[in-house]
mmCIF file of C-alpha atoms in Angstrom:
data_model
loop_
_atom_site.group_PDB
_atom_site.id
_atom_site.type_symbol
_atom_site.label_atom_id
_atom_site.label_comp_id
_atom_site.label_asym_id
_atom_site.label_seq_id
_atom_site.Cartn_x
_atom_site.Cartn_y
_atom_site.Cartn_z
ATOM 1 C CA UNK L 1 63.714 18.856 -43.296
ATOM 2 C CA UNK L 2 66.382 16.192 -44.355
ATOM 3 C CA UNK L 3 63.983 14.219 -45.908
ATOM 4 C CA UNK L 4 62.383 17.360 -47.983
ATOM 5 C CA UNK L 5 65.741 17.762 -49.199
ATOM 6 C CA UNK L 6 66.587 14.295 -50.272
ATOM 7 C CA UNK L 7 62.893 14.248 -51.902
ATOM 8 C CA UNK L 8 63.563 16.988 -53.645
ATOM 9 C CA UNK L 9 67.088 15.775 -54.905
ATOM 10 C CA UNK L 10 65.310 12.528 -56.079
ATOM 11 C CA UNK L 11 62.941 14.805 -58.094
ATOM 12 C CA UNK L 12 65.615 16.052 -60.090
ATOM 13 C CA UNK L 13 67.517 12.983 -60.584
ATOM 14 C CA UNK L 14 64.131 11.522 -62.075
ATOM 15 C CA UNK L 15 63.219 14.793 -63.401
ATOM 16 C CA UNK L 16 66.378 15.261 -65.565
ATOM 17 C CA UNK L 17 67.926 11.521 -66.292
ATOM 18 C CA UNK L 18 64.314 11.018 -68.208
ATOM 19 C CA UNK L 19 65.777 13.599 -70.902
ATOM 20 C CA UNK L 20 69.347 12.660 -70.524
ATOM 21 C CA UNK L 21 71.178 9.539 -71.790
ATOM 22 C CA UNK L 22 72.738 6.972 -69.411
ATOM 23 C CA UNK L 23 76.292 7.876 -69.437
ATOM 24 C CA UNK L 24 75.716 11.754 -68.313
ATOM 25 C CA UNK L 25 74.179 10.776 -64.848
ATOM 26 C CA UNK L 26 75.744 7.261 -63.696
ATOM 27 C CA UNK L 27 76.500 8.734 -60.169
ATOM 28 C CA UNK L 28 73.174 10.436 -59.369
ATOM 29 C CA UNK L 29 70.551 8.909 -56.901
ATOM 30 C CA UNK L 30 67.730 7.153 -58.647
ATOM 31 C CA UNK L 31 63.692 6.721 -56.907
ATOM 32 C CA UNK L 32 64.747 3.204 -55.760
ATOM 33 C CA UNK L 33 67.023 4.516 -53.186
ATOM 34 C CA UNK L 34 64.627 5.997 -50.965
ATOM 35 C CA UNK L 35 62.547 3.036 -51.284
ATOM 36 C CA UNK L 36 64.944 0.002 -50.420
ATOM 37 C CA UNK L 37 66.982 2.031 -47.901
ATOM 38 C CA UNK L 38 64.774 -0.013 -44.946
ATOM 39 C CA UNK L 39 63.966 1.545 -42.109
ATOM 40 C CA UNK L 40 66.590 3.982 -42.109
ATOM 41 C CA UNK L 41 65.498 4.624 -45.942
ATOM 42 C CA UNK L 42 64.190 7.857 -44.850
ATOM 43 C CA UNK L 43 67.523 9.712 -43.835
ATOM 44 C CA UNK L 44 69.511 8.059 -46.126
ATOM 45 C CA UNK L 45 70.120 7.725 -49.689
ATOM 46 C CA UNK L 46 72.087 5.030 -51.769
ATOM 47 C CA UNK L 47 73.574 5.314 -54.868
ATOM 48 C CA UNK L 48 72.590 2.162 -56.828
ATOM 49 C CA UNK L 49 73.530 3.550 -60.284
ATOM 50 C CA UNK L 50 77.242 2.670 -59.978
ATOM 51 C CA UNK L 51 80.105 4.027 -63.137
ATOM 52 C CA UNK L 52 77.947 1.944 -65.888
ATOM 53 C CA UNK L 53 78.069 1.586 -70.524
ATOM 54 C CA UNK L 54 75.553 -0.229 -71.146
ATOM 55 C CA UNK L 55 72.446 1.344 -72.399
ATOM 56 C CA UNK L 56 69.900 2.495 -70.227
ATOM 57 C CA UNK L 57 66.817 -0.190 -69.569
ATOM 58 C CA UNK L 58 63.463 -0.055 -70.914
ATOM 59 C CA UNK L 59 61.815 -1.844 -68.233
ATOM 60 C CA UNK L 60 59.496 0.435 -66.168
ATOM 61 C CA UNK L 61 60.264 2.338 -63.987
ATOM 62 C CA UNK L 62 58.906 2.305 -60.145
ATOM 63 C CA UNK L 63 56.729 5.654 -59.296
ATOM 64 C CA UNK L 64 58.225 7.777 -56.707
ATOM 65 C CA UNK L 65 57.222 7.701 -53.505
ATOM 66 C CA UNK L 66 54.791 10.906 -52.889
ATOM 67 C CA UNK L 67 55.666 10.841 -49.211
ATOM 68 C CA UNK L 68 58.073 9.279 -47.194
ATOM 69 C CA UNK L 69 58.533 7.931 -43.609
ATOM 70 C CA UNK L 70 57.639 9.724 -40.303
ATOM 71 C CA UNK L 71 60.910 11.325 -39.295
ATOM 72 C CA UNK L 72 62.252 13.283 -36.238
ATOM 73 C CA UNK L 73 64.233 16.544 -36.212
ATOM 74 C CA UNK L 74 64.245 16.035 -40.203
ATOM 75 C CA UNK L 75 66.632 13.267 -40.313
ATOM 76 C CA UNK L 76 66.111 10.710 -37.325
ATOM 77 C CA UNK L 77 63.847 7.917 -38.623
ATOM 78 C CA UNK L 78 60.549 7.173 -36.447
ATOM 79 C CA UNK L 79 61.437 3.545 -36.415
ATOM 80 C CA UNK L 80 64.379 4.341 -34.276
ATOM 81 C CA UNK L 81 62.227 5.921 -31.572
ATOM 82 C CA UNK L 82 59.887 3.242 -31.898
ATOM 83 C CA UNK L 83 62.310 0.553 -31.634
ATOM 84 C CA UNK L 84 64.231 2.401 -28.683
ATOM 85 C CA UNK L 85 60.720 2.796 -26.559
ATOM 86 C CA UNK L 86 60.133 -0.653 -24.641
ATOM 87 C CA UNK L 87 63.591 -0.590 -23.686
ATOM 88 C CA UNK L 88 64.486 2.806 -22.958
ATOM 89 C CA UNK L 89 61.321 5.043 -22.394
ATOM 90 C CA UNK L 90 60.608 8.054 -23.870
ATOM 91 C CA UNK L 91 63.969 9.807 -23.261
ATOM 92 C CA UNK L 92 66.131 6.857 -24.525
ATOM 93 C CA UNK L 93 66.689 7.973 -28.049
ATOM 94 C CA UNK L 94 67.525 11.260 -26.912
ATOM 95 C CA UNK L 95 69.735 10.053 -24.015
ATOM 96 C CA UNK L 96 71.225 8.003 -26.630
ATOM 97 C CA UNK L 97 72.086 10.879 -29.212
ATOM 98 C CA UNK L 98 73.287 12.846 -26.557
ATOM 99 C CA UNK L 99 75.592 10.120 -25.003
ATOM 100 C CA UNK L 100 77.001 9.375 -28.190
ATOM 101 C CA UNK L 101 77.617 13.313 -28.966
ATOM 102 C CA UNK L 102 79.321 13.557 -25.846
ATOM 103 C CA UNK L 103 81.350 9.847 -25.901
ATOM 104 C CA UNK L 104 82.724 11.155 -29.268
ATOM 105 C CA UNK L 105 83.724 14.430 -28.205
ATOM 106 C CA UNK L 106 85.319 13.691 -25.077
ATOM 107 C CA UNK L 107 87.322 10.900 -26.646
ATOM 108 C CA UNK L 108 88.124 12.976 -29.517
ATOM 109 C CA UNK L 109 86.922 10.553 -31.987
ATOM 110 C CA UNK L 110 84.951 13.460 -33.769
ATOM 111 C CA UNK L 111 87.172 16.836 -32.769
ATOM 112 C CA UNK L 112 85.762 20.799 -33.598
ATOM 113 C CA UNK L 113 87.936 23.011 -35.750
ATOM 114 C CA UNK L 114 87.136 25.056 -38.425
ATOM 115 C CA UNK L 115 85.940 22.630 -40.822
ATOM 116 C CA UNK L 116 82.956 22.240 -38.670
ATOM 117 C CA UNK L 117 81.716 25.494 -39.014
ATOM 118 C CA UNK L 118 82.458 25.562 -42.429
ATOM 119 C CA UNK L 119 80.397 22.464 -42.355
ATOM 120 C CA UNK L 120 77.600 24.176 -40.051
ATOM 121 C CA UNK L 121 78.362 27.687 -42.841
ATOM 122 C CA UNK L 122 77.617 25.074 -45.875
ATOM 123 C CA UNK L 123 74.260 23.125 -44.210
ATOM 124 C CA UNK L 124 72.663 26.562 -43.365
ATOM 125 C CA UNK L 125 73.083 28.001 -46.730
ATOM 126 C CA UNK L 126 71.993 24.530 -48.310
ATOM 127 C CA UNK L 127 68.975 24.300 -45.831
ATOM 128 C CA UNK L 128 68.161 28.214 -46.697
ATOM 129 C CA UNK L 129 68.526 27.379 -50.388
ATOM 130 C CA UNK L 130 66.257 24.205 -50.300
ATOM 131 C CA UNK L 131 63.503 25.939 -48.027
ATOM 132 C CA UNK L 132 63.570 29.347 -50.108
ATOM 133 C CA UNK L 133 64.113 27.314 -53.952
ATOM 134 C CA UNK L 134 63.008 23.934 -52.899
ATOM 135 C CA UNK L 135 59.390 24.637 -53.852
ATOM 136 C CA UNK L 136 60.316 25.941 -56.903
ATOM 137 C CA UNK L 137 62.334 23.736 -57.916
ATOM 138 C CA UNK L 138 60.154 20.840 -57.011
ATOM 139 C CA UNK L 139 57.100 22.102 -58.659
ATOM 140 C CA UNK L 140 59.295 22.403 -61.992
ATOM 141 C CA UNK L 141 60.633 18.585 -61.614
ATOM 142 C CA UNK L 142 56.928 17.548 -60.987
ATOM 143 C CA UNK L 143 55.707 19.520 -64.443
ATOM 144 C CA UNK L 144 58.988 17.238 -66.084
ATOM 145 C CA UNK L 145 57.680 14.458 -64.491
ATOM 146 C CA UNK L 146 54.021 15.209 -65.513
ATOM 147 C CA UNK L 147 55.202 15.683 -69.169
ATOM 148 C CA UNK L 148 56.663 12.470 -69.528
ATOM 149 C CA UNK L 149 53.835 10.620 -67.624
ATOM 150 C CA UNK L 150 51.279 12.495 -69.933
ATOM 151 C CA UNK L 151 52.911 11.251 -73.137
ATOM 152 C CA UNK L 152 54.012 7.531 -71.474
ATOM 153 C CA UNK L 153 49.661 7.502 -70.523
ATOM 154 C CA UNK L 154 49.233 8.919 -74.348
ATOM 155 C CA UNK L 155 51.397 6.263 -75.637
ATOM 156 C CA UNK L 156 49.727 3.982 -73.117
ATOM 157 C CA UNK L 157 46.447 4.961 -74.179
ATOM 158 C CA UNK L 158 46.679 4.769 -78.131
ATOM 159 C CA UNK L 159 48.266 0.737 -77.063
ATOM 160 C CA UNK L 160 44.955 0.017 -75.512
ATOM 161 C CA UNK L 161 42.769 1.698 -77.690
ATOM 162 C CA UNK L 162 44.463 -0.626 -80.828
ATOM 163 C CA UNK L 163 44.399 -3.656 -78.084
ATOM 164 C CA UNK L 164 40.886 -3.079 -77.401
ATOM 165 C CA UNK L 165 40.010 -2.810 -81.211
ATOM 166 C CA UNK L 166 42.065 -6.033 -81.872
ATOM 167 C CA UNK L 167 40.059 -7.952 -78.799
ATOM 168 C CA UNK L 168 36.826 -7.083 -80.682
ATOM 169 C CA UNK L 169 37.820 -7.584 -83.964
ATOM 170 C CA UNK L 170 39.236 -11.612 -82.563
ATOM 171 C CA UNK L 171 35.661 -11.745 -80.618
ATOM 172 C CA UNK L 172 33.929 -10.328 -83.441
ATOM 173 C CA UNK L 173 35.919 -13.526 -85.626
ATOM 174 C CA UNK L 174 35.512 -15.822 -82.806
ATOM 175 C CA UNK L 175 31.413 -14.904 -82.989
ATOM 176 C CA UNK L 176 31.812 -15.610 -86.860
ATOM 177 C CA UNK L 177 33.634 -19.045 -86.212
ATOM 178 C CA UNK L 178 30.879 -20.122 -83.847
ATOM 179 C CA UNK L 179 27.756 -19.421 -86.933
ATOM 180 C CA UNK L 180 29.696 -20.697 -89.116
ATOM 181 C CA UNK L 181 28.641 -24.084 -88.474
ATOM 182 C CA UNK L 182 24.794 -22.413 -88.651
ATOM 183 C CA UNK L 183 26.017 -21.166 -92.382
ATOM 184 C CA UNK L 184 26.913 -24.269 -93.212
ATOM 185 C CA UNK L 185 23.552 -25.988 -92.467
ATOM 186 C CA UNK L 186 22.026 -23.148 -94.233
ATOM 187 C CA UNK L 187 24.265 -23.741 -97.452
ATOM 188 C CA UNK L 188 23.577 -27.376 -97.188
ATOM 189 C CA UNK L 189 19.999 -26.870 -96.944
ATOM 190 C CA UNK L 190 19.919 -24.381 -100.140
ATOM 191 C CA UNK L 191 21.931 -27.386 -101.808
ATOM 192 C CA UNK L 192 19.141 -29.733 -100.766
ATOM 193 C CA UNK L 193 16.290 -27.562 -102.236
ATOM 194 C CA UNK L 194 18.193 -26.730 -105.434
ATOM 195 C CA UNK L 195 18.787 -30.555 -105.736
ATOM 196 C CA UNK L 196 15.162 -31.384 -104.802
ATOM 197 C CA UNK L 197 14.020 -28.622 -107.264
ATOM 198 C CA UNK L 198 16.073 -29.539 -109.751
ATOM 199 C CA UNK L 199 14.676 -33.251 -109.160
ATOM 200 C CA UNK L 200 10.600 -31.693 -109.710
ATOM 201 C CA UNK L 201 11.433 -29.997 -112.828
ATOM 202 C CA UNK L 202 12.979 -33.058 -114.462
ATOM 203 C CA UNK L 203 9.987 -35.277 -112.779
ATOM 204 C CA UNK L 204 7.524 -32.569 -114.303
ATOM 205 C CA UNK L 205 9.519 -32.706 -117.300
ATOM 206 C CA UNK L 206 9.497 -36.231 -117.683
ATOM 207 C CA UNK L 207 5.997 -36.326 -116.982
ATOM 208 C CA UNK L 208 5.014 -34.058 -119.781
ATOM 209 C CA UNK L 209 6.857 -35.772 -121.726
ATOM 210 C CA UNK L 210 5.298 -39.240 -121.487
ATOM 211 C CA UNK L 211 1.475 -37.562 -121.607
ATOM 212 C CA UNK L 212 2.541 -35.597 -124.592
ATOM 213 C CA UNK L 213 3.203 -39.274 -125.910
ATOM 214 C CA UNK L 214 0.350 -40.725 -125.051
ATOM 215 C CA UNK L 215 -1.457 -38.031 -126.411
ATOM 216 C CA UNK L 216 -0.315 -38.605 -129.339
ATOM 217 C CA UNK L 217 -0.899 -42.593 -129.031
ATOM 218 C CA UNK L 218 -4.646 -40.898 -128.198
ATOM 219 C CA UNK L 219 -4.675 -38.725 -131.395
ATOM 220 C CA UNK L 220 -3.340 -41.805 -133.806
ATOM 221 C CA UNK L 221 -5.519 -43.950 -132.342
ATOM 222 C CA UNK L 222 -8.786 -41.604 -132.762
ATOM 223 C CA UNK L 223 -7.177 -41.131 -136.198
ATOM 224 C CA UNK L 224 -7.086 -44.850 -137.206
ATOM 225 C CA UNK L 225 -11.006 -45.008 -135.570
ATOM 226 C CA UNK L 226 -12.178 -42.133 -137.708
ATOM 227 C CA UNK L 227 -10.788 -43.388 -140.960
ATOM 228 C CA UNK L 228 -12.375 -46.589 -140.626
ATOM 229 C CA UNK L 229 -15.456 -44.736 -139.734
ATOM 230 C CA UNK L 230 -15.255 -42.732 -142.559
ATOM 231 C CA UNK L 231 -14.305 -45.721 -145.004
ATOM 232 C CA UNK L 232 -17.076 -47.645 -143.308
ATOM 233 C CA UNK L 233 -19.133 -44.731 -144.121
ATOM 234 C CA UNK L 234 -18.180 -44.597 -147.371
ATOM 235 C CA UNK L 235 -18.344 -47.794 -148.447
ATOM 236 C CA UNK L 236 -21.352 -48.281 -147.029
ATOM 237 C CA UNK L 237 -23.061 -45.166 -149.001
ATOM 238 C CA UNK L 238 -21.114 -45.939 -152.441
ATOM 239 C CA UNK L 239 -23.006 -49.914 -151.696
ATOM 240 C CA UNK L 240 -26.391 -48.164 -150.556
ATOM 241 C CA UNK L 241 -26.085 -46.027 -154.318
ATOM 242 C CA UNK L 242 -25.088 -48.865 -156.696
ATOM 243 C CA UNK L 243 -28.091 -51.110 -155.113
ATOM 244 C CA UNK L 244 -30.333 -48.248 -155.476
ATOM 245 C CA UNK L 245 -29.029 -47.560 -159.444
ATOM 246 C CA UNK L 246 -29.421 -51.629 -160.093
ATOM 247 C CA UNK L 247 -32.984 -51.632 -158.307
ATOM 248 C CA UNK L 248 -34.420 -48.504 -160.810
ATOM 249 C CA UNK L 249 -32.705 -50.950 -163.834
ATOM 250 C CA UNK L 250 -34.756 -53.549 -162.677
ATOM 251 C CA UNK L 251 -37.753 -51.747 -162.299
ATOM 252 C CA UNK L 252 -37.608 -50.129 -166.310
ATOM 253 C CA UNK L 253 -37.055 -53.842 -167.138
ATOM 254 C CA UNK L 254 -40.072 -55.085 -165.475
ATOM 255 C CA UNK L 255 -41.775 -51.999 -166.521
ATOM 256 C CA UNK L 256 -41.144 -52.738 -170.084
ATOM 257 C CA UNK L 257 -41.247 -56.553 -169.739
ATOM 258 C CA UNK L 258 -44.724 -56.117 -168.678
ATOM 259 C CA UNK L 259 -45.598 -53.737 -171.593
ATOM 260 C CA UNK L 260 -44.399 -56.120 -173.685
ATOM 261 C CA UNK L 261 -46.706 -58.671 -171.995
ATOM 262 C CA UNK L 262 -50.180 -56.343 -172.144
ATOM 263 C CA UNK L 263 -49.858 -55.550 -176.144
ATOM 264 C CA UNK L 264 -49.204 -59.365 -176.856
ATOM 265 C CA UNK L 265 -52.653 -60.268 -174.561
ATOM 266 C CA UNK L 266 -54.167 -57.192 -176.077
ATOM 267 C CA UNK L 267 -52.981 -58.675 -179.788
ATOM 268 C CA UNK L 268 -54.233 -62.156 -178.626
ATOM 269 C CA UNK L 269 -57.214 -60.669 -177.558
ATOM 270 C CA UNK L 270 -58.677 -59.040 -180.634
ATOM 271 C CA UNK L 271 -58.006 -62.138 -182.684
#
């Protein structure tokens, strides 16, 4: 029952110091109390956060615990009995609280007066209030707390989501960095066929060049060969016709000479 209540104050603490700053709450009981009390963590409760200035820290804070130790009678720690066992039994712990009850009261070290059942008065009502508001109460410091976690995860999530972008974006560059060395072969490879192509045309070029030449070495030389043909030829004809116009001078000569020749044997003749 103790231990409800202490949870329940530790709910509240958390709950409310989230939305309040630093120098409001120094004395209240933070979550790590109930965790580094030890074995007696479970009935008792330290105050860690001591009269402080500074700013609050932004490191994280540990979670809650959700449930606590095993306790006895709402306060006694289950260690205790544990501990007690081998040595005393199963009515040592109880013998123990009871001897100590009575030691104290007899020697007066702990005397009864009214305070005590003012103290008894204030522990009912605070039990009553806890048992009949605790719930309550509780389930609004867990909605607080759920809040907060919600947007912290929100927060959280939107970090990862840009992390996890920003991994694949580096892999993504990293995967570019590795082909790069593939696009560089490529690139050298397109420089090596533009540089052998460009080598072809000039070879073709060259080549066209030097038949186009000697082509034309071809064509002046048929030239030369078909003007001496064709003086050949004509020299040859323009001979042929002036031994043919001398040979039909000739002929009328001979022609006449003999003529000549017939009327002087014909004159001789008839004298």
């Amino acid at each position: 029952m103790s231990f409800n209540i202490l949870q329940t104050c530790a709910r509240l603490h958390y709950a409310f110091c989230a939305y309040l700053p630093s120098h409001v709450c120094p004395l209240l009981v933070t979550a790590n109390a109930l965790k580094s009390s030890g074995p007696l963590g479970a009935g008792l409760v330290q105050a860690s956060r001591s009269l402080q200035t500074s700013s609050q820290s932004l490191a994280p804070v540990p979670p809650l615990p959700e449930k606590g130790g095993k306790t006895r009678h709402g306060i006694i720690p289950e260690e205790l009995f544990q501990f007690l066992y081998p040595k005393t039994g199963v009515t040592g712990p109880y013998m123990l609280g009871t001897g100590l009850l009575v030691y104290m009261l007899s020697k007066e070290i702990y005397v009864i007066n009214h305070e005590t059942f003012v103290a008894a008065s204030i522990g009912g009502v605070f039990i009553y209030a806890v048992k009949k508001f605790g719930p309550q109460v509780a389930a609004f410091a867990d909605k607080l707390n759920e809040e907060k976690v919600a947007k912290a995860q929100e927060v959280k999530d939107l970090a990862m989501t840009s992390l996890t972008q920003a991994i694949e974006e580096e892999k993504k560059e990293q995967w570019r960095v590795e082909g790069r060395s593939m696009l560089f072969d490529a690139k050298r490879n397109n420089v090596a066929m533009i540089l052998e192509t460009n080598y072809r045309e000039r070879l073709h070029m060259v080549t066209n060049e030097v038949k186009r030449r000697l082509d034309y070495q071809i064509a002046l030389q048929d030239l030369h060969r078909r003007m001496e043909q064709e003086h050949m030829v004509n020299w040859v004809e323009k001979s042929v016709i002036g031994q043919h116009h001398t040979s039909k001078e000739s002929i009328a000569k001979c022609i006449t000479d003999l003529k000549a020749l017939a009327k002087a044997t014909q004159a001789k003749a008839t004298v």
